[in-house]
Amino acid sequence: MDPRTGKRRAQVAAEATAQDVDQAVTAAHAARAALADRTVRAAFLRTAADLLDAAQDDLVATADAETALGAARLTGELARTRYQLRAFADLVDEGAYLGVVIDHPDSAATPPVPDLRRYKIPLGVVAVYAASNFPFAFSVPGGDTASALAAGCPVVVKAHPDHPDTSERVAAVLRAAAGRHGLPEAVVGLVHGFDAGVDLVRHPLVAAAGFTGSVRGGRALFDAAAARPVPIPFHGELGSLNPVVVTEAAAAERGEQIGTGLAGSMTLGAGQFCVKPGLVLAPEGAGGDRLLKSLTEGLGATDAGVLLDHRMRDNFVAGVVERAQLPDVSAPVAPGAADEHAVTAGFLTVPAARLAAEGAHDLLLEECFGPVTVVARYADEAEISAVLARLPGNLTATVHLSAEEAAGDPATDGRGTRLLAELTPLAGRVLVDGWPTGVAVAPAQQHGGPYPATTSTSTSVGGTAIERWLRPVAYQNTPEALLPPELHDANPLGLPRRCDGRLEH
């Protein structure tokens, strides 16, 4: 369905039956050996990036028609997706992700050490659940798919219903890339439909799953993965409030700048980013007032936007109304319906003391998907701590400090250090004087956090995302003729490794 007009588009795929899912998974399972060669895998990933580049105009136009995210945003997202594929190809070539460790026999140790050689092997077929809000970077060709293929795991992707045509076209590109390197098309499977998603996570040949979506849907699949006769790892990204703390000194120093930055961050992509700042703790008083005035002006200059589908639009409008009706909640800029398709951005305010105690206001501590944020005005640091103590896990947590607080000036009594210590247990990525929207694809990235942000401690962005699809195995007293070449003494593949306690390059 076209989110801008509500009109139905042409059907591009049928919902997969249980037999369809079985065929896709069985074929992917049979294709595992074809991905064993690291050189071929790396070349495949680079070719996939090249072919996505060549198909950019068609893919961006198709995705825009299905999601209304806009050509500029989607062009950037596709560029990010190509970068991810190439980055994982480089990681495969380097080989450090294999974690090779060799310990030669040592009879003098207590207890004696036998010959031990350890590295990591792929788990098997990975089920990938595409996200609604990222039709490229977190969908068919996204980070879960790229990292799984890099690990040597075939994938079967459950397409998101908001962009089935985009999913089909991208899957065709990936399969064409596989064919150029003699790999079977089945290394990238694709299925559609709600029931197919459930059948996929329950299939006995699926060895792990990656999910990006809602708390409700992700938790149901997580429970299904755990309830299998043989449970499997389920790496799910479910939901995040992404709290922001603005100190009184920071608001006094640059309240207008912070308000403008907040307006830009919370409305980016019509507020449909998983790292949108959904709760802001701002001080009472003049500095906080200037922040809200700047936020109001920034939102006033923001055009109405179209959400990914009408179901999300209706949920957003209803969620905002329900929150705005709570006692002591006001809407200086009321978010809601602009017309039958678009929505307007806005924010709600509430005294922080209301959030510090359990009750009806707990709803404000839940993510509301769309262009809205909650600003909780606090009277003192004790109220900041009381609210933070009630928050669930998050992908990100942010603090805005004054220049003196950021520098650790003794006159600030360690306020910056204290706030970082309070925020760190809440999130996988902690920011200072920035905004969480925009997740860099970098080796040090951590895109994941305590539940319900994610169901595991891993990241879905950056090079270490590959670790989700691997498991270690150690060979003891095994003749070298029987060992994989990665574990030979001569290191014929030139892999980084740790040998007898010493790191070798």
Coordinates of C-alpha atoms in Angstrom, one line a residue:
M1 CA 0.0 0.0 0.0
D2 CA 1.3 3.5 -0.9
P3 CA 1.7 5.3 2.5
R4 CA 1.3 8.7 0.9
T5 CA -2.1 8.0 -0.7
G6 CA -3.4 4.8 0.9
K7 CA -3.9 3.2 -2.5
R8 CA -3.1 -0.4 -3.0
R9 CA 0.0 -1.3 -5.1
A10 CA 0.4 -4.3 -7.4
Q11 CA 1.0 -7.6 -5.7
V12 CA 4.7 -8.6 -6.0
A13 CA 4.8 -11.8 -3.9
A14 CA 2.6 -14.4 -2.2
E15 CA 2.7 -15.3 1.5
A16 CA 4.9 -18.3 1.9
T17 CA 3.4 -21.6 3.0
A18 CA 5.1 -23.9 5.5
Q19 CA 6.3 -25.9 2.6
D20 CA 7.8 -22.8 1.0
V21 CA 9.7 -22.0 4.2
D22 CA 10.9 -25.6 4.5
Q23 CA 12.2 -25.5 0.9
A24 CA 14.0 -22.2 1.4
V25 CA 15.7 -23.4 4.7
T26 CA 16.6 -26.8 3.3
A27 CA 18.2 -25.3 0.2
A28 CA 20.1 -22.8 2.4
H29 CA 21.3 -25.6 4.7
A30 CA 22.5 -27.5 1.6
A31 CA 24.4 -24.4 0.5
R32 CA 26.6 -24.1 3.6
A33 CA 29.6 -25.8 2.1
A34 CA 29.6 -23.4 -0.8
L35 CA 30.4 -20.6 1.6
A36 CA 33.3 -22.3 3.2
D37 CA 36.0 -20.5 1.1
R38 CA 36.7 -17.2 2.7
T39 CA 38.1 -15.7 -0.5
V40 CA 34.9 -16.5 -2.4
R41 CA 32.8 -15.1 0.5
A42 CA 34.7 -11.8 0.5
A43 CA 34.4 -11.5 -3.3
F44 CA 30.7 -12.3 -3.2
L45 CA 30.1 -9.5 -0.6
R46 CA 32.0 -7.0 -2.7
T47 CA 30.2 -7.9 -5.9
A48 CA 26.9 -7.6 -4.0
A49 CA 27.8 -4.0 -3.1
D50 CA 28.8 -3.3 -6.7
L51 CA 25.5 -4.6 -8.1
L52 CA 23.5 -2.7 -5.5
D53 CA 25.4 0.4 -6.6
A54 CA 24.5 -0.3 -10.3
A55 CA 20.8 -0.8 -9.4
Q56 CA 20.6 2.2 -7.1
D57 CA 18.1 4.3 -9.1
D58 CA 15.6 1.5 -9.4
L59 CA 15.9 0.3 -5.8
V60 CA 15.6 3.8 -4.4
A61 CA 12.5 4.6 -6.4
T62 CA 10.9 1.3 -5.5
A63 CA 11.7 1.8 -1.8
D64 CA 10.4 5.3 -1.8
A65 CA 7.1 4.3 -3.3
E66 CA 6.7 1.7 -0.6
T67 CA 7.9 3.6 2.4
A68 CA 7.7 7.4 1.7
L69 CA 11.1 7.8 3.3
G70 CA 12.3 10.0 0.5
A71 CA 15.0 9.6 -2.2
A72 CA 17.7 11.5 -0.3
R73 CA 17.3 9.4 2.8
L74 CA 17.1 6.1 0.9
T75 CA 20.1 7.0 -1.3
G76 CA 22.2 7.5 1.8
E77 CA 20.9 4.3 3.4
L78 CA 21.8 2.3 0.4
A79 CA 25.3 3.8 0.4
R80 CA 25.6 2.7 4.0
T81 CA 24.4 -0.8 3.1
R82 CA 27.1 -1.1 0.4
Y83 CA 29.7 0.1 2.9
Q84 CA 28.6 -2.6 5.4
L85 CA 29.0 -5.3 2.8
R86 CA 32.5 -4.1 1.8
A87 CA 33.5 -3.7 5.4
F88 CA 32.6 -7.3 6.2
A89 CA 34.4 -8.5 3.1
D90 CA 37.6 -6.8 4.5
L91 CA 36.9 -8.4 7.9
V92 CA 36.7 -11.8 6.2
D93 CA 40.0 -11.3 4.4
E94 CA 41.7 -10.2 7.6
G95 CA 40.6 -13.3 9.5
A96 CA 41.0 -12.0 13.0
Y97 CA 37.3 -12.7 13.7
L98 CA 38.2 -16.4 13.6
G99 CA 39.8 -16.0 17.0
V100 CA 42.6 -18.5 16.4
V101 CA 44.4 -19.6 19.6
I102 CA 47.1 -22.3 19.7
D103 CA 48.6 -23.7 22.9
H104 CA 51.3 -26.2 22.5
P105 CA 51.7 -29.0 25.0
D106 CA 53.2 -28.0 28.4
S107 CA 53.7 -30.9 30.8
A108 CA 55.2 -28.5 33.4
A109 CA 51.9 -26.6 33.8
T110 CA 49.5 -27.3 36.6
P111 CA 47.5 -29.1 35.4
P112 CA 49.4 -30.1 32.3
V113 CA 48.3 -28.5 29.1
P114 CA 47.7 -30.8 26.1
D115 CA 48.0 -29.5 22.5
L116 CA 44.9 -27.2 22.1
R117 CA 43.9 -25.3 19.0
R118 CA 40.8 -23.1 19.0
Y119 CA 38.9 -21.1 16.3
K120 CA 35.4 -20.2 15.4
I121 CA 33.0 -21.9 12.9
P122 CA 29.7 -20.8 11.4
L123 CA 26.5 -21.8 13.2
G124 CA 24.5 -22.7 10.1
V125 CA 21.4 -21.2 8.5
V126 CA 20.5 -17.8 9.9
A127 CA 16.9 -16.4 9.9
V128 CA 16.8 -12.7 9.3
Y129 CA 13.7 -10.6 10.1
A130 CA 13.7 -7.4 8.1
A131 CA 12.9 -4.0 9.7
S132 CA 10.2 -1.7 8.6
N133 CA 12.1 1.6 8.9
F134 CA 15.3 0.6 7.1
P135 CA 14.4 -1.2 3.8
F136 CA 18.1 -1.5 3.0
A137 CA 20.4 -1.2 6.0
F138 CA 18.4 -3.5 8.3
S139 CA 16.5 -5.6 5.8
V140 CA 17.3 -8.0 3.0
P141 CA 20.9 -6.7 2.3
G142 CA 21.4 -5.2 5.8
G143 CA 23.8 -5.8 8.6
D144 CA 22.3 -9.1 9.8
T145 CA 22.5 -10.6 6.3
A146 CA 26.0 -9.2 5.6
S147 CA 27.5 -10.4 8.9
A148 CA 25.9 -13.8 8.6
L149 CA 27.2 -14.3 5.1
A150 CA 30.6 -13.1 6.2
A151 CA 30.6 -15.7 8.9
G152 CA 29.8 -18.4 6.3
C153 CA 26.2 -18.7 7.2
P154 CA 23.4 -18.8 4.5
V155 CA 20.4 -16.7 5.3
V156 CA 16.7 -16.9 4.8
V157 CA 15.1 -13.4 5.2
K158 CA 11.6 -12.8 6.2
A159 CA 10.6 -9.7 4.3
H160 CA 8.8 -6.9 6.0
P161 CA 5.3 -6.3 4.6
D162 CA 5.9 -2.6 4.2
H163 CA 8.4 -3.1 1.4
P164 CA 7.9 -6.5 -0.3
D165 CA 8.8 -5.2 -3.8
T166 CA 12.1 -3.7 -2.6
S167 CA 12.9 -6.9 -0.8
E168 CA 12.3 -9.0 -3.9
R169 CA 14.5 -6.7 -6.1
V170 CA 17.3 -6.6 -3.5
A171 CA 17.2 -10.4 -3.1
A172 CA 17.6 -10.8 -6.8
V173 CA 20.7 -8.6 -6.8
L174 CA 22.3 -10.6 -4.0
R175 CA 21.5 -13.8 -5.8
A176 CA 23.0 -12.5 -9.0
A177 CA 26.2 -11.6 -7.0
A178 CA 26.3 -15.1 -5.6
G179 CA 26.0 -16.6 -9.1
R180 CA 29.0 -14.6 -10.3
H181 CA 31.1 -16.5 -7.9
G182 CA 29.7 -19.9 -8.4
L183 CA 27.6 -19.8 -5.3
P184 CA 24.0 -21.3 -5.3
E185 CA 21.2 -18.7 -5.2
A186 CA 20.0 -20.5 -2.0
V187 CA 22.6 -18.7 0.1
V188 CA 20.1 -15.9 0.2
G189 CA 16.5 -17.1 0.7
L190 CA 13.4 -14.9 1.0
V191 CA 9.9 -15.5 2.4
H192 CA 6.9 -13.3 3.0
G193 CA 4.1 -13.4 5.5
F194 CA 3.4 -13.5 9.3
D195 CA 3.1 -17.3 9.5
A196 CA 6.3 -17.7 7.5
G197 CA 8.1 -15.7 10.1
V198 CA 6.9 -18.1 12.9
D199 CA 7.6 -21.2 10.8
L200 CA 11.1 -19.9 10.1
V201 CA 12.2 -19.5 13.7
R202 CA 10.8 -22.9 14.5
H203 CA 12.5 -24.8 11.6
P204 CA 14.9 -27.4 12.9
L205 CA 17.6 -26.4 10.4
V206 CA 17.7 -22.8 11.4
A207 CA 20.6 -22.3 13.7
A208 CA 20.2 -18.6 14.8
A209 CA 18.0 -15.6 14.2
G210 CA 18.4 -11.8 13.9
F211 CA 15.4 -9.5 14.4
T212 CA 14.8 -5.7 14.3
G213 CA 11.3 -4.6 15.1
S214 CA 8.7 -4.2 17.9
V215 CA 8.9 -5.4 21.5
R216 CA 5.7 -7.4 21.0
G217 CA 6.8 -9.2 17.8
G218 CA 10.4 -9.7 18.9
R219 CA 9.5 -11.1 22.2
A220 CA 7.1 -13.6 20.6
L221 CA 9.8 -14.8 18.3
F222 CA 12.4 -14.9 21.1
D223 CA 10.1 -17.1 23.1
A224 CA 9.5 -19.4 20.2
A225 CA 13.2 -19.7 19.6
A226 CA 13.7 -20.6 23.3
A227 CA 10.8 -23.1 23.3
R228 CA 12.2 -25.2 20.4
P229 CA 13.3 -28.7 21.2
V230 CA 16.8 -27.4 20.4
P231 CA 16.8 -23.7 21.4
I232 CA 18.7 -21.3 19.2
P233 CA 20.3 -17.9 19.7
F234 CA 17.9 -15.0 19.0
H235 CA 19.5 -11.6 18.5
G236 CA 16.6 -9.2 18.6
E237 CA 16.4 -5.4 18.7
L238 CA 13.0 -4.6 20.1
G239 CA 12.5 -1.1 21.5
S240 CA 14.3 1.8 23.1
L241 CA 13.4 5.1 24.7
N242 CA 17.0 6.6 24.4
P243 CA 17.0 9.0 27.3
V244 CA 18.7 12.3 27.2
V245 CA 19.8 14.3 30.3
V246 CA 20.5 18.0 30.0
T247 CA 22.3 19.4 33.1
E248 CA 21.2 22.8 34.5
A249 CA 24.6 24.2 33.6
A250 CA 24.4 22.9 30.0
A251 CA 21.0 24.4 29.6
A252 CA 22.2 27.7 30.9
E253 CA 25.2 27.6 28.6
R254 CA 23.5 26.6 25.4
G255 CA 19.9 25.8 25.9
E256 CA 18.9 27.2 22.5
Q257 CA 21.4 25.1 20.7
I258 CA 20.3 21.9 22.5
G259 CA 16.7 22.6 21.7
T260 CA 17.4 23.0 18.0
G261 CA 19.5 19.8 18.0
L262 CA 16.7 17.9 19.8
A263 CA 14.1 19.0 17.2
G264 CA 16.3 17.8 14.4
S265 CA 17.1 14.5 16.0
M266 CA 13.6 13.5 17.1
T267 CA 12.1 14.3 13.7
L268 CA 14.7 12.7 11.6
G269 CA 13.0 10.2 9.3
A270 CA 9.7 11.3 10.7
G271 CA 10.7 10.1 14.1
Q272 CA 11.0 6.5 12.9
F273 CA 14.6 5.8 14.0
C274 CA 15.3 3.2 16.6
V275 CA 17.6 5.7 18.4
K276 CA 15.2 8.6 18.4
P277 CA 15.5 10.5 21.7
G278 CA 12.1 9.7 23.3
L279 CA 12.7 11.1 26.8
V280 CA 14.5 14.2 27.7
L281 CA 15.3 15.3 31.3
A282 CA 15.6 19.1 31.2
P283 CA 15.9 21.5 34.2
E284 CA 13.2 23.8 35.5
G285 CA 14.1 27.4 35.3
A286 CA 15.3 29.9 32.6
G287 CA 17.8 27.5 30.9
G288 CA 15.2 24.8 30.4
D289 CA 12.7 27.4 29.3
R290 CA 15.0 28.6 26.5
L291 CA 15.6 24.9 25.5
L292 CA 11.8 24.4 25.1
K293 CA 11.4 27.6 23.2
S294 CA 14.1 26.6 20.7
L295 CA 12.6 23.1 20.5
T296 CA 9.1 24.7 19.8
E297 CA 10.6 26.9 17.0
G298 CA 12.4 23.9 15.5
L299 CA 9.3 21.8 15.4
G300 CA 7.3 24.7 14.0
A301 CA 9.7 24.8 11.0
T302 CA 9.3 21.0 10.4
D303 CA 6.9 19.8 7.7
A304 CA 4.3 17.1 8.3
G305 CA 5.6 13.7 7.5
V306 CA 4.2 10.4 6.3
L307 CA 4.9 7.3 8.4
L308 CA 5.8 3.9 7.0
D309 CA 2.2 2.6 6.9
H310 CA -1.3 3.6 8.1
R311 CA -1.2 1.1 11.0
M312 CA 1.9 2.9 12.4
R313 CA 0.2 6.3 11.8
D314 CA -2.9 5.2 13.7
N315 CA -0.8 3.8 16.5
F316 CA 1.1 7.0 16.7
V317 CA -2.0 9.2 16.8
A318 CA -3.6 7.0 19.4
G319 CA -0.5 6.8 21.5
V320 CA 0.0 10.5 21.6
V321 CA -3.6 11.1 22.6
E322 CA -3.4 8.6 25.4
R323 CA -0.2 10.2 26.8
A324 CA -1.4 13.7 26.5
Q325 CA -4.5 12.9 28.6
L326 CA -2.4 11.9 31.7
P327 CA -2.5 14.3 34.7
D328 CA 0.1 17.1 34.6
V329 CA 1.0 16.3 31.0
S330 CA 0.9 19.2 28.6
A331 CA 1.6 19.5 24.8
P332 CA 3.3 22.8 24.0
V333 CA 3.5 21.6 20.4
A334 CA 0.7 19.0 19.9
P335 CA 1.8 16.0 17.8
G336 CA -0.8 14.1 15.9
A337 CA -2.7 13.8 12.6
A338 CA -2.0 16.4 9.9
D339 CA -4.5 14.8 7.5
E340 CA -5.6 11.2 6.7
H341 CA -2.0 10.3 5.7
A342 CA 0.5 12.6 7.3
V343 CA 1.4 13.4 10.9
T344 CA 2.8 16.5 12.6
A345 CA 5.7 16.4 15.1
G346 CA 5.5 17.7 18.7
F347 CA 6.4 17.1 22.3
L348 CA 4.9 16.6 25.7
T349 CA 6.0 17.9 29.0
V350 CA 5.6 16.5 32.5
P351 CA 7.1 17.1 35.9
A352 CA 10.0 14.6 36.5
A353 CA 8.5 13.8 39.9
R354 CA 5.6 12.2 38.1
L355 CA 7.9 9.7 36.4
A356 CA 9.8 8.9 39.6
A357 CA 6.9 7.0 41.0
E358 CA 5.0 4.0 39.6
G359 CA 1.6 4.7 38.2
A360 CA -0.2 5.7 35.0
H361 CA 2.7 7.9 33.9
D362 CA 4.7 4.7 33.3
L363 CA 3.3 4.9 29.8
L364 CA 5.6 7.9 29.2
L365 CA 8.5 5.5 29.8
E366 CA 7.5 3.4 26.8
E367 CA 8.6 4.1 23.2
C368 CA 6.1 5.9 21.0
F369 CA 7.1 5.2 17.4
G370 CA 7.0 8.5 15.5
P371 CA 7.9 12.2 15.8
V372 CA 7.2 12.8 19.4
T373 CA 9.4 13.1 22.5
V374 CA 8.6 13.6 26.2
V375 CA 10.4 16.4 28.1
A376 CA 10.4 15.8 31.9
R377 CA 11.3 19.0 33.9
Y378 CA 13.4 18.2 37.0
A379 CA 13.9 20.4 40.1
D380 CA 17.2 18.8 41.2
E381 CA 19.7 16.0 40.6
A382 CA 17.8 13.7 42.9
E383 CA 14.9 13.7 40.5
I384 CA 17.2 12.9 37.6
S385 CA 18.4 9.9 39.5
A386 CA 14.9 8.8 40.5
V387 CA 13.7 8.8 36.9
L388 CA 16.8 7.1 35.5
A389 CA 16.4 4.4 38.2
R390 CA 13.0 3.5 36.7
L391 CA 14.1 3.2 33.0
P392 CA 14.4 -0.1 31.2
G393 CA 17.3 -1.0 28.9
N394 CA 18.1 1.2 25.9
L395 CA 20.2 1.3 22.8
T396 CA 21.5 4.7 23.7
A397 CA 21.7 7.2 26.6
T398 CA 22.9 10.8 26.2
V399 CA 24.1 13.6 28.5
H400 CA 24.6 17.2 27.7
L401 CA 27.1 18.9 29.9
S402 CA 28.5 22.4 30.3
A403 CA 32.1 23.0 29.3
E404 CA 33.3 22.9 32.9
E405 CA 31.3 19.6 33.6
A406 CA 32.8 18.0 30.5
A407 CA 36.3 19.0 31.6
G408 CA 35.8 17.6 35.1
D409 CA 36.3 21.0 36.7
P410 CA 36.5 20.5 40.5
A411 CA 33.9 23.2 40.9
T412 CA 31.3 20.9 39.3
D413 CA 31.8 18.3 42.1
G414 CA 32.2 15.4 39.6
R415 CA 28.7 15.9 38.1
G416 CA 29.7 14.7 34.6
T417 CA 31.3 11.5 36.0
R418 CA 28.3 10.8 38.2
L419 CA 25.8 11.1 35.3
L420 CA 27.9 8.9 33.1
A421 CA 28.0 6.3 35.8
E422 CA 24.2 6.4 36.1
L423 CA 23.6 6.2 32.3
T424 CA 26.1 3.4 31.5
P425 CA 24.1 0.6 33.0
L426 CA 21.1 1.7 30.9
A427 CA 22.5 1.5 27.4
G428 CA 24.9 0.0 24.9
R429 CA 26.1 3.4 23.6
V430 CA 26.5 6.4 25.8
L431 CA 26.9 9.9 24.2
V432 CA 28.2 13.2 25.5
D433 CA 27.0 16.4 23.9
G434 CA 25.6 14.8 20.8
W435 CA 22.4 13.1 19.5
P436 CA 21.9 9.4 19.2
T437 CA 20.4 9.4 15.7
G438 CA 23.1 8.3 13.2
V439 CA 24.7 5.0 14.0
A440 CA 28.2 4.9 12.5
V441 CA 29.3 1.6 10.9
A442 CA 32.7 1.2 12.7
P443 CA 34.6 -1.5 14.4
A444 CA 34.0 0.0 17.9
Q445 CA 30.3 0.5 17.4
Q446 CA 27.8 -1.1 19.9
H447 CA 24.2 -1.1 18.6
G448 CA 22.5 -3.1 21.3
G449 CA 21.7 -2.7 25.0
P450 CA 20.0 -4.2 28.0
Y451 CA 16.5 -5.7 27.5
P452 CA 14.2 -4.6 26.0
A453 CA 16.5 -2.8 23.7
T454 CA 18.0 -6.1 22.6
T455 CA 17.7 -9.7 23.7
S456 CA 21.5 -10.3 23.8
T457 CA 24.6 -8.4 24.7
S458 CA 25.9 -8.3 21.1
T459 CA 25.8 -5.5 18.5
S460 CA 24.0 -5.6 15.1
V461 CA 26.2 -2.8 13.7
G462 CA 30.0 -2.9 13.1
G463 CA 32.5 -5.6 12.6
T464 CA 31.9 -7.5 15.8
A465 CA 28.3 -8.2 14.7
I466 CA 29.8 -11.3 12.9
E467 CA 30.4 -12.9 16.3
R468 CA 26.7 -13.6 16.7
W469 CA 26.8 -16.3 13.9
L470 CA 29.9 -18.2 15.1
R471 CA 30.8 -20.7 17.8
P472 CA 34.2 -21.7 19.1
V473 CA 35.6 -25.2 18.8
A474 CA 38.8 -26.5 20.2
Y475 CA 40.8 -29.5 18.9
Q476 CA 42.9 -31.4 21.4
N477 CA 45.9 -33.5 20.5
T478 CA 44.8 -33.6 16.9
P479 CA 47.4 -34.5 14.2
E480 CA 48.1 -31.5 12.0
A481 CA 47.2 -33.5 8.9
L482 CA 43.6 -33.6 10.2
L483 CA 43.3 -30.0 11.3
P484 CA 41.9 -27.2 9.2
P485 CA 44.6 -25.0 7.7
E486 CA 43.6 -22.1 10.0
L487 CA 45.1 -24.1 12.9
H488 CA 48.4 -25.3 11.3
D489 CA 51.6 -24.3 13.0
A490 CA 53.0 -22.7 9.8
N491 CA 50.0 -20.4 9.6
P492 CA 49.7 -20.9 5.8
L493 CA 46.8 -18.4 5.6
G494 CA 48.7 -15.7 7.4
L495 CA 45.9 -15.2 10.1
P496 CA 46.3 -13.1 13.2
R497 CA 46.4 -15.4 16.1
R498 CA 47.6 -16.0 19.7
C499 CA 50.2 -18.7 20.0
D500 CA 51.4 -19.9 23.4
G501 CA 50.1 -16.7 25.0
R502 CA 51.7 -14.3 22.5
L503 CA 49.8 -12.3 19.9
E504 CA 51.1 -12.9 16.4
H505 CA 50.2 -10.8 13.3

